[in-house]
């Protein structure tokens, strides 16, 4: 299988533009410097250097560990230690107290000079089973886990969307999503590197930047689309786009309808996970019903089962647990054989943890998640357990329970319930700063409720359904 990510189009970031030859020349020089390293980390700044670093690691076949732009000290330390990253490629995260060495991503010669990059021919393509990315993602408890994504999965994931979205090298992709997650990194950067389409990264995904960038295809999480429709002029400026794509969380029907009214086109909604890449989508050439994530993408199969593992009817109403299999599914959680085994059924299906319906035409709708302990806020997946652990480390906190509350803009907002130690005090500002410094900006609680006790069942487990 061809797993090449070495046919970029022009890329533009807030700090500059690179023509394809120049990008490839610089990436080839980085690949040479990375030769022999086991795995490397990249601090996911939206910059041309990050595009070069990512392309270089993929050329070299060295597994790449993206570190979120806003990750705090404890999260950075965990990701670096757990992944075994031996160096940064490009500028390190300022939150790295371990001071890993950095492999420079220095600028090469000017545009059109790939052959003069001092690197000769491109290195031979690594085997498809080689790990391309180790993406850290939250579980219900414990620190984030490293999701092992092979080059085969990454290439298959892009190719399936080429088919579903009629995505071509003639497209101009616009987005401003973080380069540390599947949406912004795999779809939003590896896609263009594999396909040769132009990429314009807006830095932040503001409505004004989306309107100004004149894309043919635009990616956003529902929070982004919600903000776009609140800014009518920006929304109307997207009328000429070929495809508006929403994913990472469910797109509320009012936002879907407002996008259709203001841009004259229904957005494409698709569903995915760090562990599976994008597995369900409506199509460029098919119907796009509101609230639906469509059909399995090419090569992927799904099934819906009840608690006993029996299939549920495809009647558009009966809710079942969504399971998937196919070439885009990950290889396991790094160093966690038990968690890996628990993620698959005995007969080889990956259990997503999401619940869904399927109708007679095969249209999938995501209804929610099985666990209240995974929160989706602004499209970011946050484990209640991580935030609780961070809060419990605060000297004023005795008990903590974190939940997601419905939020029109963010989908869910993080709400922390805490019981304080005798004489202790804590306000929202302090709690948010404490969590932000340790974990990341988007894991900070947006509401703090100081309570005298948490509702618990006979086993002592917090009854979270009473807190939402
Ligand atoms: C944020 N702020 C806060 C807090 N949170 N201040 C105090 N307390 C808090 N708890 C600050 C921010 O730093 C920012 O400050 C300002 O408040 C506005 O924050 P916010 O409303 O969150 O807006 P934002 O920072 O602009 O973020 C919204 C966003 C962001 C841009 C939509 O959530 C985002 O990038 N989401 C994308 C997530 C994503 O890509 N997920 C994909 C996962 P200041 O303005 O000073 O900075 S991959 C996936 O799910 C699968 C595979 C899939 O299907 O795609
Ligand atoms: P992450 O691993 O950050 O990619 O988060 C994956 C989770 O995001 C899934 O398990 C779903 O709960 C949620 N998700 C992604 N896309 C959608 C969507 N279109 N509709 C509803 N939920 C979604």
Short mmCIF file of C-alpha atoms and ligand atoms in Angstrom, two decimals:
data_model
loop_
_atom_site.label_atom_id
_atom_site.label_comp_id
_atom_site.label_asym_id
_atom_site.label_seq_id
_atom_site.Cartn_x
_atom_site.Cartn_y
_atom_site.Cartn_z
CA UNK A 1 0.00 0.00 0.00
CA UNK A 2 1.20 3.51 -0.83
CA UNK A 3 1.39 5.45 2.45
CA UNK A 4 3.13 8.53 1.14
CA UNK A 5 2.58 11.96 2.70
CA UNK A 6 5.07 13.62 0.39
CA UNK A 7 2.99 15.37 -2.26
CA UNK A 8 2.05 18.64 -0.55
CA UNK A 9 0.29 21.59 -2.05
CA UNK A 10 1.09 25.15 -1.03
CA UNK A 11 0.69 25.69 2.74
CA UNK A 12 -0.07 29.00 4.42
CA UNK A 13 0.04 29.66 8.16
CA UNK A 14 -0.19 32.98 10.00
CA UNK A 15 3.63 33.18 9.86
CA UNK A 16 4.07 32.56 6.14
CA UNK A 17 3.59 30.47 3.02
CA UNK A 18 5.63 27.56 1.68
CA UNK A 19 5.48 26.37 -1.90
CA UNK A 20 5.32 22.57 -2.28
CA UNK A 21 8.95 22.12 -3.42
CA UNK A 22 10.26 24.25 -0.62
CA UNK A 23 8.19 22.40 1.98
CA UNK A 24 9.36 19.05 0.66
CA UNK A 25 12.99 20.17 0.52
CA UNK A 26 12.92 21.36 4.11
CA UNK A 27 11.08 18.20 5.21
CA UNK A 28 13.68 16.00 3.48
CA UNK A 29 16.46 17.81 5.33
CA UNK A 30 14.62 17.28 8.64
CA UNK A 31 14.09 13.61 7.78
CA UNK A 32 17.85 13.20 7.34
CA UNK A 33 18.48 14.71 10.77
CA UNK A 34 15.87 12.43 12.38
CA UNK A 35 17.41 9.23 10.98
CA UNK A 36 17.86 6.62 13.71
CA UNK A 37 15.68 8.32 16.35
CA UNK A 38 12.93 6.18 17.88
CA UNK A 39 10.20 8.79 18.41
CA UNK A 40 10.05 12.57 18.46
CA UNK A 41 7.65 15.19 19.81
CA UNK A 42 6.37 18.28 18.07
CA UNK A 43 4.86 21.28 19.84
CA UNK A 44 1.77 21.85 17.72
CA UNK A 45 2.06 25.55 16.93
CA UNK A 46 0.14 26.63 13.84
CA UNK A 47 3.24 27.53 11.83
CA UNK A 48 5.09 26.56 8.68
CA UNK A 49 7.79 24.99 10.87
CA UNK A 50 5.22 22.56 12.29
CA UNK A 51 4.19 21.56 8.77
CA UNK A 52 7.87 20.93 7.96
CA UNK A 53 8.38 18.97 11.21
CA UNK A 54 5.34 16.76 10.58
CA UNK A 55 6.24 16.14 6.94
CA UNK A 56 9.86 15.43 7.93
CA UNK A 57 8.97 12.86 10.59
CA UNK A 58 6.61 11.11 8.17
CA UNK A 59 9.30 11.03 5.47
CA UNK A 60 11.79 9.58 7.95
CA UNK A 61 9.32 7.01 9.31
CA UNK A 62 9.95 8.23 12.86
CA UNK A 63 6.79 8.09 15.02
CA UNK A 64 5.65 11.61 15.87
CA UNK A 65 4.08 12.63 19.18
CA UNK A 66 2.13 15.89 18.86
CA UNK A 67 1.97 17.97 22.04
CA UNK A 68 -1.00 20.36 22.29
CA UNK A 69 -0.14 24.03 22.05
CA UNK A 70 -1.74 24.84 25.40
CA UNK A 71 -0.59 21.76 27.35
CA UNK A 72 0.61 22.58 30.87
CA UNK A 73 3.60 21.20 32.75
CA UNK A 74 2.10 17.97 34.11
CA UNK A 75 0.50 17.04 30.80
CA UNK A 76 3.67 17.72 28.80
CA UNK A 77 5.74 15.70 31.29
CA UNK A 78 3.30 12.78 31.06
CA UNK A 79 3.19 12.77 27.25
CA UNK A 80 6.99 12.95 26.89
CA UNK A 81 7.67 10.29 29.53
CA UNK A 82 4.91 7.93 28.46
CA UNK A 83 5.73 8.14 24.75
CA UNK A 84 9.47 7.81 25.24
CA UNK A 85 10.07 10.77 22.93
CA UNK A 86 13.83 11.31 22.66
CA UNK A 87 13.80 14.79 21.12
CA UNK A 88 11.65 17.65 19.95
CA UNK A 89 11.50 18.31 16.26
CA UNK A 90 11.40 22.08 16.03
CA UNK A 91 10.98 24.46 18.96
CA UNK A 92 10.17 22.73 22.28
CA UNK A 93 7.09 23.47 24.37
CA UNK A 94 7.98 26.07 27.02
CA UNK A 95 6.22 23.79 29.53
CA UNK A 96 8.87 21.04 29.08
CA UNK A 97 10.82 21.05 32.33
CA UNK A 98 12.84 17.98 31.25
CA UNK A 99 14.57 19.96 28.52
CA UNK A 100 14.64 17.26 25.85
CA UNK A 101 17.07 18.11 23.05
CA UNK A 102 15.61 19.68 19.89
CA UNK A 103 16.29 18.76 16.27
CA UNK A 104 16.23 22.04 14.35
CA UNK A 105 13.74 22.71 11.58
CA UNK A 106 15.80 25.42 10.00
CA UNK A 107 14.76 27.07 6.76
CA UNK A 108 16.23 25.58 3.60
CA UNK A 109 16.75 27.33 0.27
CA UNK A 110 14.05 29.31 -1.49
CA UNK A 111 10.99 28.16 -3.40
CA UNK A 112 11.46 25.65 -6.18
CA UNK A 113 14.75 24.39 -4.80
CA UNK A 114 13.90 20.91 -3.50
CA UNK A 115 16.79 19.30 -5.30
CA UNK A 116 19.09 21.87 -3.78
CA UNK A 117 18.03 21.18 -0.20
CA UNK A 118 21.20 19.24 0.42
CA UNK A 119 19.26 16.07 1.00
CA UNK A 120 19.33 14.25 -2.33
CA UNK A 121 16.44 11.92 -3.16
CA UNK A 122 13.62 11.35 -0.70
CA UNK A 123 14.19 8.48 1.74
CA UNK A 124 12.51 5.15 0.88
CA UNK A 125 8.92 4.94 2.04
CA UNK A 126 8.58 3.27 5.46
CA UNK A 127 6.50 0.08 5.80
CA UNK A 128 2.72 0.61 6.17
CA UNK A 129 2.69 -0.94 9.66
CA UNK A 130 5.21 1.58 11.03
CA UNK A 131 3.61 3.92 13.58
CA UNK A 132 3.09 7.35 12.06
CA UNK A 133 1.57 9.19 15.01
CA UNK A 134 1.14 8.64 18.74
CA UNK A 135 -1.84 10.82 19.65
CA UNK A 136 -2.63 11.40 23.31
CA UNK A 137 -6.30 11.29 24.21
CA UNK A 138 -8.31 11.31 27.40
CA UNK A 139 -10.05 8.33 28.95
CA UNK A 140 -12.67 8.38 31.69
CA UNK A 141 -10.00 7.99 34.35
CA UNK A 142 -6.24 8.35 34.57
CA UNK A 143 -3.90 10.42 32.44
CA UNK A 144 -4.23 10.57 28.63
CA UNK A 145 -3.35 7.42 26.68
CA UNK A 146 -1.15 7.22 23.58
CA UNK A 147 -3.13 6.09 20.55
CA UNK A 148 -0.87 4.24 18.07
CA UNK A 149 -1.80 5.11 14.49
CA UNK A 150 0.01 3.25 11.72
CA UNK A 151 0.87 4.84 8.41
CA UNK A 152 -1.60 2.41 6.86
CA UNK A 153 -4.44 3.74 9.06
CA UNK A 154 -3.50 7.37 8.41
CA UNK A 155 -3.34 6.89 4.64
CA UNK A 156 -6.58 4.87 4.59
CA UNK A 157 -8.26 7.57 6.70
CA UNK A 158 -7.37 10.31 4.21
CA UNK A 159 -8.25 8.17 1.19
CA UNK A 160 -11.71 7.37 2.56
CA UNK A 161 -12.47 11.09 2.81
CA UNK A 162 -11.15 11.75 -0.68
CA UNK A 163 -13.90 9.39 -1.77
CA UNK A 164 -16.67 10.68 0.53
CA UNK A 165 -16.02 14.37 -0.05
CA UNK A 166 -14.74 14.26 -3.67
CA UNK A 167 -11.66 15.93 -2.15
CA UNK A 168 -9.00 16.72 -4.81
CA UNK A 169 -5.69 18.49 -5.34
CA UNK A 170 -7.71 21.39 -6.80
CA UNK A 171 -9.33 22.14 -3.43
CA UNK A 172 -8.20 24.92 -1.15
CA UNK A 173 -8.67 23.66 2.41
CA UNK A 174 -9.20 26.25 5.14
CA UNK A 175 -9.28 25.61 8.88
CA UNK A 176 -7.84 26.91 12.14
CA UNK A 177 -7.95 23.75 14.26
CA UNK A 178 -5.25 22.52 16.65
CA UNK A 179 -2.49 20.46 15.01
CA UNK A 180 -2.42 17.99 17.90
CA UNK A 181 -5.65 16.08 17.19
CA UNK A 182 -7.13 13.99 14.41
CA UNK A 183 -9.31 16.77 13.05
CA UNK A 184 -6.68 19.48 12.57
CA UNK A 185 -3.64 17.22 12.13
CA UNK A 186 -4.69 14.06 10.28
CA UNK A 187 -7.50 15.52 8.18
CA UNK A 188 -6.22 19.08 8.20
CA UNK A 189 -2.49 18.60 7.52
CA UNK A 190 -1.78 14.98 6.56
CA UNK A 191 -4.70 15.23 4.10
CA UNK A 192 -3.07 18.08 2.14
CA UNK A 193 0.38 16.41 2.41
CA UNK A 194 -1.02 13.25 0.81
CA UNK A 195 -3.37 14.85 -1.66
CA UNK A 196 -1.49 17.90 -2.82
CA UNK A 197 -4.34 20.31 -2.10
CA UNK A 198 -3.59 23.82 -0.89
CA UNK A 199 -3.90 24.42 2.88
CA UNK A 200 -4.64 27.75 4.54
CA UNK A 201 -4.41 27.50 8.33
CA UNK A 202 -5.97 30.55 9.95
CA UNK A 203 -4.21 30.25 13.31
CA UNK A 204 -7.46 30.53 15.23
CA UNK A 205 -10.77 29.38 13.73
CA UNK A 206 -12.56 32.74 13.84
CA UNK A 207 -15.54 33.48 11.58
CA UNK A 208 -13.73 36.46 10.08
CA UNK A 209 -10.64 34.42 9.22
CA UNK A 210 -12.76 31.67 7.67
CA UNK A 211 -14.61 34.25 5.56
CA UNK A 212 -11.41 35.96 4.41
CA UNK A 213 -9.54 32.78 3.43
CA UNK A 214 -11.73 31.92 0.44
CA UNK A 215 -11.60 28.15 0.85
CA UNK A 216 -13.32 25.56 -1.30
CA UNK A 217 -13.46 23.13 1.65
CA UNK A 218 -13.65 24.30 5.29
CA UNK A 219 -13.32 22.20 8.45
CA UNK A 220 -14.77 23.17 11.82
CA UNK A 221 -15.97 21.77 15.11
CA UNK A 222 -19.58 22.68 16.02
CA UNK A 223 -18.39 25.53 18.28
CA UNK A 224 -16.69 27.10 15.26
CA UNK A 225 -19.82 26.75 13.11
CA UNK A 226 -21.93 28.15 15.94
CA UNK A 227 -19.70 31.23 16.03
CA UNK A 228 -19.80 31.49 12.23
CA UNK A 229 -23.60 31.62 12.08
CA UNK A 230 -23.65 34.22 14.86
CA UNK A 231 -21.64 36.45 12.49
CA UNK A 232 -23.97 36.64 9.49
CA UNK A 233 -21.62 38.51 7.15
CA UNK A 234 -18.88 35.92 7.65
CA UNK A 235 -21.32 33.07 7.19
CA UNK A 236 -22.67 34.54 3.93
CA UNK A 237 -19.09 34.88 2.63
CA UNK A 238 -18.85 31.06 2.67
CA UNK A 239 -21.60 30.68 0.07
CA UNK A 240 -19.06 30.00 -2.71
CA UNK A 241 -17.34 27.16 -0.85
CA UNK A 242 -17.74 23.66 -2.22
CA UNK A 243 -18.04 21.88 1.14
CA UNK A 244 -18.46 22.91 4.78
CA UNK A 245 -17.53 20.00 7.03
CA UNK A 246 -18.42 19.64 10.72
CA UNK A 247 -17.13 17.04 13.14
CA UNK A 248 -15.63 16.16 16.54
CA UNK A 249 -18.95 16.67 18.36
CA UNK A 250 -22.59 16.74 17.38
CA UNK A 251 -23.69 19.70 15.27
CA UNK A 252 -26.85 21.17 16.83
CA UNK A 253 -29.82 21.27 14.42
CA UNK A 254 -30.26 25.08 14.76
CA UNK A 255 -26.63 25.62 13.71
CA UNK A 256 -27.05 23.21 10.79
CA UNK A 257 -30.19 25.08 9.66
CA UNK A 258 -28.60 28.51 10.07
CA UNK A 259 -25.60 27.40 8.00
CA UNK A 260 -27.93 26.13 5.29
CA UNK A 261 -29.90 29.40 5.30
CA UNK A 262 -26.88 31.72 5.30
CA UNK A 263 -24.58 29.83 2.93
CA UNK A 264 -27.16 28.11 0.72
CA UNK A 265 -25.70 24.68 1.46
CA UNK A 266 -26.12 21.97 4.06
CA UNK A 267 -22.90 21.13 5.90
CA UNK A 268 -21.42 17.64 5.68
CA UNK A 269 -21.32 16.07 9.14
CA UNK A 270 -18.92 13.30 9.97
CA UNK A 271 -18.01 11.27 13.05
CA UNK A 272 -14.69 9.97 14.27
CA UNK A 273 -12.39 9.25 17.17
CA UNK A 274 -8.69 9.47 17.86
CA UNK A 275 -8.75 5.66 17.90
CA UNK A 276 -10.61 5.17 14.60
CA UNK A 277 -10.08 8.34 12.55
CA UNK A 278 -13.21 9.34 10.63
CA UNK A 279 -15.51 6.37 10.16
CA UNK A 280 -18.93 7.85 9.30
CA UNK A 281 -19.84 10.74 7.04
CA UNK A 282 -22.48 12.19 4.81
CA UNK A 283 -21.19 12.59 1.26
CA UNK A 284 -20.46 15.35 -1.20
CA UNK A 285 -22.73 13.55 -3.68
CA UNK A 286 -25.49 12.44 -1.31
CA UNK A 287 -28.24 13.65 1.03
CA UNK A 288 -27.18 15.49 4.20
CA UNK A 289 -29.96 15.20 6.76
CA UNK A 290 -29.61 17.44 9.85
CA UNK A 291 -28.32 15.61 12.91
CA UNK A 292 -27.01 12.65 10.90
CA UNK A 293 -23.41 11.49 10.43
CA UNK A 294 -24.30 9.42 7.41
CA UNK A 295 -22.79 6.14 6.34
CA UNK A 296 -19.55 4.21 6.97
CA UNK A 297 -16.71 5.57 4.83
CA UNK A 298 -15.06 3.31 2.25
CA UNK A 299 -13.50 0.23 3.85
CA UNK A 300 -15.20 0.70 7.25
CA UNK A 301 -18.01 -1.40 8.71
CA UNK A 302 -20.18 -0.62 11.73
CA UNK A 303 -22.60 -2.53 13.90
CA UNK A 304 -25.00 -1.56 16.67
CA UNK A 305 -25.44 -3.91 19.61
CA UNK A 306 -27.31 -4.00 22.93
CA UNK A 307 -25.74 -4.64 26.37
CA UNK A 308 -25.57 -8.36 25.67
CA UNK A 309 -23.84 -7.88 22.32
CA UNK A 310 -26.94 -8.76 20.26
CA UNK A 311 -27.64 -6.65 17.14
CA UNK A 312 -30.33 -3.97 17.47
CA UNK A 313 -32.76 -3.23 14.62
CA UNK A 314 -31.96 -0.57 12.04
CA UNK A 315 -35.22 1.32 12.53
CA UNK A 316 -33.86 4.80 13.20
CA UNK A 317 -35.12 4.63 16.80
CA UNK A 318 -33.56 1.78 18.71
CA UNK A 319 -30.40 2.96 20.41
CA UNK A 320 -27.38 0.65 20.44
CA UNK A 321 -23.67 0.69 21.19
CA UNK A 322 -21.64 1.62 18.15
CA UNK A 323 -18.79 -0.69 17.14
CA UNK A 324 -16.51 -0.32 14.13
CA UNK A 325 -13.86 -2.21 12.20
CA UNK A 326 -11.77 -1.29 9.21
CA UNK A 327 -8.37 -0.09 8.02
CA UNK A 328 -8.46 3.22 9.93
CA UNK A 329 -8.65 1.66 13.40
CA UNK A 330 -5.62 2.17 15.68
CA UNK A 331 -3.12 -0.48 16.80
CA UNK A 332 -3.64 -0.10 20.57
CA UNK A 333 -2.78 2.19 23.49
CA UNK A 334 0.97 2.57 23.99
CA UNK A 335 2.19 0.41 26.88
CA UNK A 336 -1.35 -0.42 28.04
CA UNK A 337 -2.18 -4.01 27.01
CA UNK A 338 -5.17 -4.28 29.35
CA UNK A 339 -6.82 -1.06 28.17
CA UNK A 340 -6.09 -2.13 24.61
CA UNK A 341 -7.70 -5.55 25.08
CA UNK A 342 -10.72 -3.96 26.76
CA UNK A 343 -11.32 -1.70 23.77
CA UNK A 344 -12.09 -4.59 21.38
CA UNK A 345 -14.83 -7.22 21.48
CA UNK A 346 -13.86 -10.89 21.45
CA UNK A 347 -14.77 -11.03 17.75
CA UNK A 348 -12.58 -8.09 16.76
CA UNK A 349 -14.78 -4.98 16.74
CA UNK A 350 -13.62 -1.72 18.33
CA UNK A 351 -16.16 -0.52 20.91
CA UNK A 352 -16.43 3.24 20.46
CA UNK A 353 -18.25 4.01 23.72
CA UNK A 354 -20.77 6.03 21.71
CA UNK A 355 -24.44 5.16 21.37
CA UNK A 356 -26.26 5.63 18.09
CA UNK A 357 -29.22 4.74 15.90
CA UNK A 358 -29.22 3.52 12.30
CA UNK A 359 -32.24 3.75 10.00
CA UNK A 360 -33.37 1.52 7.17
CA UNK A 361 -31.27 3.51 4.67
CA UNK A 362 -28.19 2.98 6.82
CA UNK A 363 -28.08 6.58 8.08
CA UNK A 364 -26.30 6.81 11.46
CA UNK A 365 -27.13 9.31 14.20
CA UNK A 366 -24.94 9.67 17.27
CA UNK A 367 -27.15 9.88 20.37
CA UNK A 368 -24.49 10.34 23.05
CA UNK A 369 -21.81 8.53 25.01
CA UNK A 370 -22.12 5.57 27.34
CA UNK A 371 -20.08 7.30 30.04
CA UNK A 372 -20.75 10.65 31.69
CA UNK A 373 -17.04 10.79 32.45
CA UNK A 374 -15.95 11.74 28.93
CA UNK A 375 -16.76 15.37 28.22
CA UNK A 376 -16.66 17.08 24.80
CA UNK A 377 -16.08 20.80 25.16
CA UNK A 378 -15.43 22.93 22.08
CA UNK A 379 -14.66 19.63 20.29
CA UNK A 380 -11.94 18.68 22.81
CA UNK A 381 -12.25 15.33 24.59
CA UNK A 382 -11.66 15.75 28.32
CA UNK A 383 -11.72 12.99 30.92
CA UNK A 384 -13.55 13.93 34.12
CA UNK A 385 -11.01 11.82 36.03
CA UNK A 386 -8.00 13.88 34.90
CA UNK A 387 -9.60 17.15 35.96
CA UNK A 388 -10.72 15.63 39.26
CA UNK A 389 -7.19 14.37 39.93
CA UNK A 390 -5.77 17.83 39.21
CA UNK A 391 -8.32 19.48 41.54
CA UNK A 392 -7.67 16.91 44.29
CA UNK A 393 -4.00 17.87 44.22
CA UNK A 394 -5.03 21.39 45.35
CA UNK A 395 -4.48 21.76 49.10
CA UNK A 396 -7.97 23.24 49.68
CA UNK A 397 -9.85 20.39 47.95
CA UNK A 398 -11.04 17.25 49.75
CA UNK A 399 -13.39 15.77 47.14
CA UNK A 400 -14.07 16.62 43.51
CA UNK A 401 -16.57 15.52 40.87
CA UNK A 402 -16.42 16.93 37.35
CA UNK A 403 -19.24 16.77 34.80
CA UNK A 404 -20.16 18.30 31.44
CA UNK A 405 -23.15 20.65 31.43
CA UNK A 406 -25.02 21.49 28.21
CA UNK A 407 -23.67 24.65 26.55
CA UNK A 408 -25.01 26.30 23.39
CA UNK A 409 -21.54 27.33 22.18
CA UNK A 410 -19.23 24.61 23.49
CA UNK A 411 -21.60 21.62 23.38
CA UNK A 412 -20.63 20.91 26.96
CA UNK A 413 -18.86 23.09 29.52
CA UNK A 414 -16.77 21.69 32.35
CA UNK A 415 -18.41 22.05 35.76
CA UNK A 416 -16.47 21.10 38.91
CA UNK A 417 -18.19 20.23 42.18
CA UNK A 418 -15.81 20.33 45.10
CA UNK A 419 -15.92 19.70 48.83
CA UNK A 420 -13.28 21.80 50.57
CA UNK A 421 -11.08 20.83 53.52
CA UNK A 422 -12.01 22.47 56.81
CA UNK A 423 -11.10 26.14 56.61
CA UNK A 424 -10.13 25.85 52.92
CA UNK A 425 -11.20 28.31 50.23
CA UNK A 426 -11.20 28.17 46.43
CA UNK A 427 -12.82 30.31 43.75
CA UNK A 428 -13.34 29.67 40.03
CA UNK A 429 -10.38 31.80 38.97
CA UNK A 430 -7.98 29.89 41.23
CA UNK A 431 -9.40 26.51 40.23
CA UNK A 432 -9.17 27.34 36.50
CA UNK A 433 -5.59 28.59 36.83
CA UNK A 434 -4.57 25.53 38.85
CA UNK A 435 -5.97 23.12 36.25
CA UNK A 436 -4.76 25.17 33.26
CA UNK A 437 -1.15 25.25 34.49
CA UNK A 438 -1.11 21.49 34.99
CA UNK A 439 -3.30 20.10 32.20
CA UNK A 440 -4.34 22.54 29.49
CA UNK A 441 -6.43 25.62 28.86
CA UNK A 442 -9.47 23.78 27.54
CA UNK A 443 -9.52 21.39 30.52
CA UNK A 444 -10.14 24.27 32.96
CA UNK A 445 -13.49 24.26 34.74
CA UNK A 446 -15.84 27.03 33.60
CA UNK A 447 -18.04 26.68 36.66
CA UNK A 448 -17.17 25.81 40.24
CA UNK A 449 -19.77 24.65 42.74
CA UNK A 450 -18.58 24.39 46.32
CA UNK A 451 -20.79 21.85 48.08
CA UNK A 452 -20.82 20.28 51.54
CA UNK A 453 -21.07 16.73 50.20
CA UNK A 454 -21.27 14.84 46.90
CA UNK A 455 -24.21 12.53 46.16
CA UNK A 456 -22.93 8.95 46.40
CA UNK A 457 -24.43 5.49 46.01
CA UNK A 458 -24.11 2.66 48.55
CA UNK A 459 -20.73 1.74 47.06
CA UNK A 460 -19.49 5.28 47.68
CA UNK A 461 -19.41 6.13 43.94
CA UNK A 462 -20.48 9.66 43.02
CA UNK A 463 -23.89 9.72 41.30
CA UNK A 464 -22.90 12.02 38.47
CA UNK A 465 -26.33 11.96 36.86
CA UNK A 466 -27.48 14.06 39.81
CA UNK A 467 -24.82 16.70 39.11
CA UNK A 468 -25.60 17.51 35.47
C1 LIG B 1 -11.02 29.07 27.76
N1 LIG B 1 -10.71 30.28 28.27
C2 LIG B 1 -10.97 30.27 29.56
C3 LIG B 1 -11.43 28.97 29.88
N2 LIG B 1 -11.43 28.26 28.74
N3 LIG B 1 -10.86 31.20 30.49
C4 LIG B 1 -11.19 30.89 31.76
N4 LIG B 1 -11.63 29.67 32.13
C5 LIG B 1 -11.76 28.70 31.23
N5 LIG B 1 -12.20 27.52 31.62
C6 LIG B 1 -10.20 31.43 27.54
C7 LIG B 1 -9.43 31.03 26.32
O1 LIG B 1 -8.06 30.81 26.65
C8 LIG B 1 -9.61 32.23 25.44
O2 LIG B 1 -8.74 33.24 25.87
C9 LIG B 1 -11.01 32.70 25.76
O3 LIG B 1 -11.29 32.20 27.08
C10 LIG B 1 -12.07 32.15 24.82
O4 LIG B 1 -12.09 30.75 25.03
P1 LIG B 1 -13.07 29.78 24.28
O5 LIG B 1 -14.45 30.25 24.37
O6 LIG B 1 -12.76 28.37 24.68
O7 LIG B 1 -12.69 29.97 22.83
P2 LIG B 1 -11.43 29.54 22.17
O8 LIG B 1 -10.26 29.53 23.07
O9 LIG B 1 -11.41 30.40 20.96
O10 LIG B 1 -11.75 27.99 21.81
C11 LIG B 1 -12.83 27.60 21.01
C12 LIG B 1 -12.29 26.73 19.91
C13 LIG B 1 -11.50 25.60 20.56
C14 LIG B 1 -11.38 27.56 19.03
C15 LIG B 1 -13.46 26.20 19.10
O11 LIG B 1 -12.34 24.95 21.49
C16 LIG B 1 -10.95 24.64 19.58
O12 LIG B 1 -9.94 24.90 18.94
N6 LIG B 1 -11.57 23.47 19.43
C17 LIG B 1 -11.14 22.44 18.49
C18 LIG B 1 -10.97 21.13 19.16
C19 LIG B 1 -10.60 20.06 18.19
O13 LIG B 1 -9.94 20.28 17.17
N7 LIG B 1 -11.02 18.84 18.47
C20 LIG B 1 -10.79 17.73 17.56
C21 LIG B 1 -10.50 16.48 18.32
P3 LIG B 1 -7.82 34.01 24.84
O14 LIG B 1 -8.76 34.58 23.83
O15 LIG B 1 -7.11 35.02 25.70
O16 LIG B 1 -6.90 32.97 24.27
S1 LIG B 1 -10.27 15.13 17.13
C22 LIG B 1 -11.84 14.45 17.13
O17 LIG B 1 -12.69 14.83 17.85
C23 LIG B 1 -12.27 13.37 16.16
C24 LIG B 1 -11.30 12.47 15.59
C25 LIG B 1 -13.08 14.01 15.11
O18 LIG B 1 -14.16 13.48 14.85
O19 LIG B 1 -12.62 15.03 14.58
P1 LIG B 2 -11.67 12.38 20.04
O1 LIG B 2 -11.00 11.14 20.39
O2 LIG B 2 -11.19 13.62 20.65
O3 LIG B 2 -11.57 12.42 18.61
O4 LIG B 2 -13.21 12.28 20.41
C1 LIG B 2 -14.02 11.29 19.85
C2 LIG B 2 -15.43 11.46 20.30
O5 LIG B 2 -15.98 12.66 19.75
C3 LIG B 2 -16.35 10.38 19.81
O6 LIG B 2 -16.25 9.21 20.60
C4 LIG B 2 -17.71 11.05 19.91
O7 LIG B 2 -18.20 10.99 21.24
C5 LIG B 2 -17.38 12.49 19.57
N1 LIG B 2 -17.74 12.84 18.20
C6 LIG B 2 -16.93 13.00 17.13
N2 LIG B 2 -17.62 13.37 16.04
C7 LIG B 2 -18.92 13.46 16.41
C8 LIG B 2 -20.14 13.80 15.74
N3 LIG B 2 -20.17 14.18 14.46
N4 LIG B 2 -21.29 13.73 16.45
C9 LIG B 2 -21.28 13.38 17.76
N5 LIG B 2 -20.17 13.07 18.44
C10 LIG B 2 -19.00 13.10 17.79
#
